[in-house]
Coordinates of C-alpha atoms and ligand atoms in Angstrom, one line a residue:
P1 CA 4.8 14.5 29.0
S2 CA 6.6 11.3 29.4
D3 CA 4.9 9.7 26.4
P4 CA 7.5 10.2 23.6
S5 CA 4.9 10.7 20.9
E6 CA 3.3 13.5 22.8
R7 CA 6.5 15.4 22.6
I8 CA 6.7 15.2 18.8
R9 CA 5.0 17.5 16.4
F10 CA 5.2 16.9 12.7
Y11 CA 5.1 19.7 10.1
D12 CA 4.8 18.7 6.4
Y13 CA 5.9 21.3 3.9
H14 CA 5.3 18.9 1.1
P15 CA 8.7 19.2 -0.6
A16 CA 8.4 18.9 -4.4
P17 CA 9.6 15.4 -5.5
A18 CA 12.7 15.5 -7.8
D19 CA 11.8 15.4 -11.5
V20 CA 14.2 12.5 -12.0
R21 CA 13.5 12.1 -15.7
A22 CA 14.0 15.8 -16.6
E23 CA 17.2 16.1 -14.6
V24 CA 18.7 12.9 -16.0
L25 CA 17.9 13.7 -19.6
E26 CA 19.2 17.3 -19.2
G27 CA 22.4 16.1 -17.5
L28 CA 23.1 13.4 -20.2
S29 CA 22.6 16.0 -23.0
R30 CA 25.5 18.1 -21.9
P31 CA 28.9 18.0 -23.6
Q32 CA 30.4 16.9 -20.3
K33 CA 27.6 14.4 -19.2
R34 CA 26.6 14.6 -15.6
L35 CA 24.1 13.3 -13.1
P36 CA 22.9 15.0 -9.9
P37 CA 24.4 13.5 -6.8
K38 CA 21.1 13.7 -4.9
L39 CA 20.0 10.7 -7.0
F40 CA 22.5 8.5 -5.2
Y41 CA 20.3 8.2 -2.2
D42 CA 17.6 5.7 -3.0
R43 CA 17.1 2.9 -0.5
R44 CA 20.1 0.9 -1.8
G45 CA 22.2 4.0 -2.2
S46 CA 21.5 5.2 1.4
Q47 CA 22.5 1.7 2.6
L48 CA 25.8 1.9 0.6
F49 CA 26.5 5.4 1.9
D50 CA 26.0 4.1 5.5
A51 CA 28.5 1.3 4.6
I52 CA 30.9 3.9 3.2
T53 CA 30.9 5.8 6.6
E54 CA 32.2 2.6 8.3
L55 CA 35.1 1.9 5.8
P56 CA 38.6 2.1 7.2
E57 CA 39.6 4.6 4.4
Y58 CA 36.6 6.9 4.8
Y59 CA 37.8 9.1 7.7
P60 CA 35.2 12.0 7.6
T61 CA 32.3 10.5 9.6
R62 CA 34.3 9.0 12.4
T63 CA 36.6 12.0 12.6
E64 CA 33.7 14.4 12.9
I65 CA 32.0 12.2 15.6
G66 CA 35.3 12.2 17.4
I67 CA 35.5 16.0 17.4
L68 CA 31.9 16.3 18.6
S69 CA 32.3 13.9 21.4
E70 CA 35.7 15.1 22.6
R71 CA 34.8 18.8 22.3
G72 CA 31.1 18.5 23.3
A73 CA 31.6 20.3 26.6
E74 CA 33.5 23.2 24.9
I75 CA 30.9 23.4 22.2
A76 CA 28.1 23.5 24.8
E77 CA 30.0 26.2 26.7
L78 CA 30.4 28.4 23.6
L79 CA 26.8 27.9 22.4
G80 CA 25.4 28.4 25.9
R81 CA 22.0 27.0 27.0
H82 CA 20.3 27.5 23.7
K83 CA 16.7 26.6 23.6
V84 CA 16.4 25.5 20.0
L85 CA 18.6 23.2 18.0
I86 CA 17.8 22.9 14.3
E87 CA 19.3 20.1 12.2
L88 CA 19.5 20.5 8.4
G89 CA 19.2 17.1 6.7
S90 CA 18.8 15.0 9.9
G91 CA 19.4 11.4 9.3
S92 CA 22.7 10.5 11.0
S93 CA 21.3 10.1 14.5
L94 CA 24.7 9.3 16.0
K95 CA 26.0 12.9 15.6
I96 CA 22.9 14.6 16.8
Q97 CA 22.7 12.3 19.9
T98 CA 26.2 13.4 20.9
L99 CA 25.2 17.1 20.5
L100 CA 21.8 16.7 22.2
A101 CA 23.5 15.2 25.2
A102 CA 26.0 18.0 25.3
L103 CA 23.7 21.0 24.6
Q104 CA 20.4 19.8 26.2
P105 CA 18.2 22.1 24.1
Q106 CA 14.5 22.2 24.9
V107 CA 13.4 21.9 21.3
Y108 CA 15.0 19.9 18.5
V109 CA 13.9 20.8 15.0
P110 CA 15.1 18.1 12.5
V111 CA 14.5 19.1 8.8
D112 CA 14.6 16.3 6.2
I113 CA 13.1 15.6 2.8
S114 CA 12.3 12.0 3.8
R115 CA 9.1 11.6 5.9
E116 CA 10.0 8.1 6.8
H117 CA 13.5 8.9 8.1
L118 CA 12.2 12.0 9.9
L119 CA 9.4 10.1 11.8
A120 CA 11.6 7.1 12.7
S121 CA 14.4 9.2 14.1
A122 CA 12.0 11.6 16.0
Q123 CA 10.6 8.5 17.7
T124 CA 14.0 7.2 18.7
L125 CA 15.2 10.5 20.0
A126 CA 12.1 11.3 21.9
A127 CA 12.3 7.9 23.6
R128 CA 16.0 8.4 24.5
F129 CA 15.9 12.1 25.5
T130 CA 12.9 12.1 27.9
W131 CA 13.0 15.9 28.3
L132 CA 13.2 16.8 24.6
H133 CA 10.4 18.3 22.5
I134 CA 10.7 17.7 18.8
R135 CA 9.2 19.7 15.9
A136 CA 10.0 17.6 12.8
A137 CA 9.8 19.5 9.5
C138 CA 9.5 17.6 6.3
A139 CA 11.1 20.0 3.8
D140 CA 13.8 20.4 1.2
Y141 CA 16.4 22.4 3.0
S142 CA 18.2 23.3 -0.2
A143 CA 15.1 25.4 -1.2
P144 CA 13.6 28.3 0.8
F145 CA 11.1 27.4 3.6
T146 CA 9.9 28.7 6.9
L147 CA 10.9 26.7 10.1
P148 CA 8.2 25.7 12.6
L149 CA 9.4 28.1 15.3
E150 CA 7.7 30.4 17.8
S151 CA 8.4 34.1 17.1
H152 CA 9.7 34.7 20.6
W153 CA 12.4 32.0 20.3
S154 CA 15.8 33.6 19.9
N155 CA 19.4 32.5 19.8
L156 CA 18.8 29.7 17.3
T157 CA 21.5 27.2 16.6
A158 CA 21.6 25.1 13.4
F159 CA 23.7 22.0 12.9
F160 CA 24.8 21.0 9.4
P161 CA 27.2 18.0 9.7
G162 CA 28.9 15.5 7.5
S163 CA 30.6 18.0 5.1
S164 CA 27.4 18.0 3.1
I165 CA 28.4 21.6 2.2
G166 CA 31.2 20.0 0.2
N167 CA 28.7 18.6 -2.3
F168 CA 27.5 22.0 -3.3
D169 CA 29.4 24.0 -6.0
P170 CA 30.9 27.2 -4.4
Q171 CA 28.1 29.4 -5.8
D172 CA 25.4 27.2 -4.4
A173 CA 27.3 26.8 -1.1
L174 CA 27.3 30.6 -0.8
R175 CA 23.6 30.9 -1.6
F176 CA 22.8 28.1 0.9
L177 CA 24.8 29.7 3.7
Q178 CA 23.2 33.1 3.0
R179 CA 19.7 31.5 3.3
V180 CA 20.7 29.8 6.6
A181 CA 22.1 33.1 8.0
Q182 CA 18.8 34.8 7.1
M183 CA 16.7 32.0 8.6
L184 CA 18.7 32.1 11.9
G185 CA 18.6 35.8 12.2
Q186 CA 20.8 38.1 14.3
G187 CA 22.7 36.2 17.0
G188 CA 21.9 32.8 15.5
R189 CA 24.7 30.3 15.1
L190 CA 25.6 27.6 12.7
L191 CA 27.7 24.5 13.7
I192 CA 29.0 23.0 10.5
G193 CA 31.2 20.1 9.7
V194 CA 33.7 20.7 6.8
D195 CA 36.2 18.2 5.4
L196 CA 39.7 19.8 5.2
R197 CA 42.0 19.9 2.2
K198 CA 44.8 17.3 2.7
Q199 CA 47.3 15.1 0.9
P200 CA 45.7 13.7 -2.3
E201 CA 46.7 10.1 -1.3
L202 CA 44.4 10.2 1.7
L203 CA 41.5 11.7 -0.4
H204 CA 42.2 9.2 -3.1
A205 CA 41.9 6.2 -0.7
A206 CA 38.8 7.6 0.9
Y207 CA 36.9 7.7 -2.5
N208 CA 38.6 4.5 -3.9
D209 CA 38.1 2.0 -1.1
A210 CA 39.7 -1.4 -1.3
Q211 CA 36.3 -3.2 -0.9
G212 CA 34.7 -1.3 -3.8
V213 CA 31.8 0.0 -1.8
T214 CA 32.2 3.6 -3.2
A215 CA 32.3 2.1 -6.7
D216 CA 29.0 0.3 -6.0
F217 CA 27.6 3.5 -4.6
N218 CA 28.5 5.3 -7.8
L219 CA 27.3 2.6 -10.1
N220 CA 24.0 2.3 -8.2
L221 CA 23.0 5.5 -10.0
L222 CA 22.8 3.6 -13.2
V223 CA 20.9 0.8 -11.5
R224 CA 18.4 3.4 -10.3
I225 CA 18.1 5.0 -13.7
N226 CA 17.6 1.6 -15.4
R227 CA 14.8 0.9 -13.0
E228 CA 13.1 4.2 -12.8
L229 CA 13.5 5.5 -16.4
D230 CA 13.4 2.2 -18.3
A231 CA 17.0 2.7 -19.3
D232 CA 19.5 0.0 -20.6
F233 CA 22.9 1.0 -19.0
D234 CA 25.1 -2.1 -19.1
L235 CA 26.7 -2.1 -15.6
D236 CA 29.7 -4.0 -16.9
A237 CA 30.4 -1.3 -19.5
F238 CA 31.0 1.5 -16.9
E239 CA 33.6 1.9 -14.2
H240 CA 34.0 4.1 -11.1
R241 CA 36.7 6.7 -11.1
A242 CA 37.4 9.2 -8.3
F243 CA 40.4 11.7 -8.1
F244 CA 41.4 14.9 -6.4
N245 CA 41.2 17.9 -8.7
A246 CA 43.8 20.2 -7.0
D247 CA 42.9 23.3 -9.1
K248 CA 39.3 23.2 -7.9
S249 CA 40.1 21.7 -4.5
R250 CA 37.5 18.9 -5.0
V251 CA 37.3 15.2 -5.2
E252 CA 35.4 14.3 -8.5
M253 CA 33.5 11.1 -9.0
H254 CA 32.9 9.9 -12.5
L255 CA 31.5 6.8 -14.3
I256 CA 33.7 6.0 -17.3
S257 CA 32.4 4.3 -20.4
L258 CA 34.6 1.2 -21.1
R259 CA 33.6 1.1 -24.8
D260 CA 31.9 3.0 -27.6
Q261 CA 28.2 2.4 -26.9
K262 CA 24.7 3.8 -27.1
V263 CA 22.4 3.8 -24.1
H264 CA 18.6 4.4 -24.1
V265 CA 17.1 6.4 -21.3
G266 CA 13.5 7.4 -21.0
G267 CA 13.0 6.9 -24.7
Q268 CA 16.1 8.9 -25.8
G269 CA 19.4 7.6 -27.1
F270 CA 22.8 8.8 -25.8
S271 CA 26.1 7.9 -27.4
F272 CA 29.2 7.3 -25.3
A273 CA 32.7 7.1 -26.7
R274 CA 35.2 4.7 -25.0
G275 CA 36.7 6.6 -22.1
E276 CA 34.0 9.2 -22.0
S277 CA 32.7 10.1 -18.5
I278 CA 29.6 11.0 -16.7
H279 CA 30.4 13.4 -13.8
T280 CA 28.4 12.3 -10.8
E281 CA 29.7 14.2 -7.8
C282 CA 32.0 16.9 -6.5
S283 CA 33.2 16.9 -2.9
Y284 CA 34.9 20.2 -2.2
K285 CA 37.7 20.3 0.5
Y286 CA 38.3 23.6 2.2
G287 CA 41.2 25.0 4.1
I288 CA 40.2 26.7 7.3
Q289 CA 40.8 30.2 5.9
D290 CA 39.0 29.4 2.7
F291 CA 36.0 28.3 4.6
H292 CA 36.1 31.4 6.8
A293 CA 36.1 33.6 3.7
L294 CA 33.1 31.7 2.3
A295 CA 31.2 32.0 5.6
A296 CA 32.0 35.7 5.9
D297 CA 30.7 36.3 2.3
A298 CA 27.5 34.7 3.4
G299 CA 27.1 37.0 6.4
F300 CA 28.6 34.8 9.2
R301 CA 31.3 35.7 11.6
P302 CA 33.7 32.8 12.2
E303 CA 33.7 32.3 15.9
R304 CA 35.5 29.1 16.6
V305 CA 36.9 26.0 14.8
W306 CA 37.7 22.6 16.2
T307 CA 39.7 20.0 14.3
D308 CA 41.1 16.5 15.0
S309 CA 44.8 16.2 15.8
D310 CA 45.6 15.1 12.2
Q311 CA 43.8 18.2 10.8
R312 CA 41.6 16.0 8.7
F313 CA 38.2 17.5 9.5
S314 CA 36.9 20.7 10.9
V315 CA 33.8 21.7 12.9
H316 CA 33.1 25.5 12.7
A317 CA 30.9 27.6 14.9
L318 CA 29.7 30.6 12.8
R319 CA 27.7 33.5 14.1
V320 CA 25.2 35.7 12.3
Ligands
AVI1 C1 27.6 13.0 1.7 N1 28.9 13.5 1.2 C2 29.4 14.5 2.1 C3 29.8 12.4 0.9 C4 31.2 13.0 0.4 O1 32.2 12.5 1.0 O2 31.2 13.9 -0.4 C5 29.3 11.5 -0.2 C6 30.3 10.5 -0.7 N2 30.7 10.3 -1.9 C7 31.5 9.3 -2.0 N3 31.8 8.9 -0.8 C8 31.0 9.6 0.0

């Protein structure tokens, strides 16, 4: 049908909303205080993240898009005329548009926790790609769920861009990849974007941009907690810090308390010493061999990898 909305089916798996209060109180009660990075992405946080992807220092997004558009034909040749393209955590429509144009699948299955984003992007894509059928799944892809697929569909391809895998701890990354392998089944493929390990100076710049957008993104966590949990974080009494931890091969983001202080959150008090930090994010950086080893542990066979000419970012094709 030419009517875009007739080519869209919506499947709601009712993902459990995050228990923000419980997660925040638990995280702030630890000896090394921490907050879950998924809390970054409220409305303002999502806008700030979009702004980050356009910063001159933040190379990952534009480098990945460059690889996908320059290598689109090669990627399509390797993947073949697959029927079904699944996207885990859809949202960045730019990347998927490049891939849909190159692969021309019959069915696109975006999976996202946000109903709003899912429906808006399904409408846009159905209008632009007049041959495309969309089965949009509202689900939390970090927890087990069943995709809205027909049992006779085979050779599934999933797409997981943006180096989102880098925000999982290695154990969680392994478990996640194992679940994706199981979900895809024999012969299935995963196309995954992974930020590469590189000189600390470049990483430092990417997470400490001159305009301070990343700092605002980090501090917005406290704005959100003040609003949602009736907390009294003084935004002038915390500062953004990000650095590359070479031992763990990850960029860490923290919020540093600038003085001794007590903060109230959801009816509980938390003391901060001057210089004490709240750890808010890890962003793991993988060498190609390291990532191949992780993928193999999860049950994938590394099939092909594409990088940019400066070796900043990698896009892997993995096969079950
Ligand atoms: C979403 N994720 C892959 C980003 C990253 O680079 O780890 C989030 C981000 N944090 C700071 N800047 C961007």
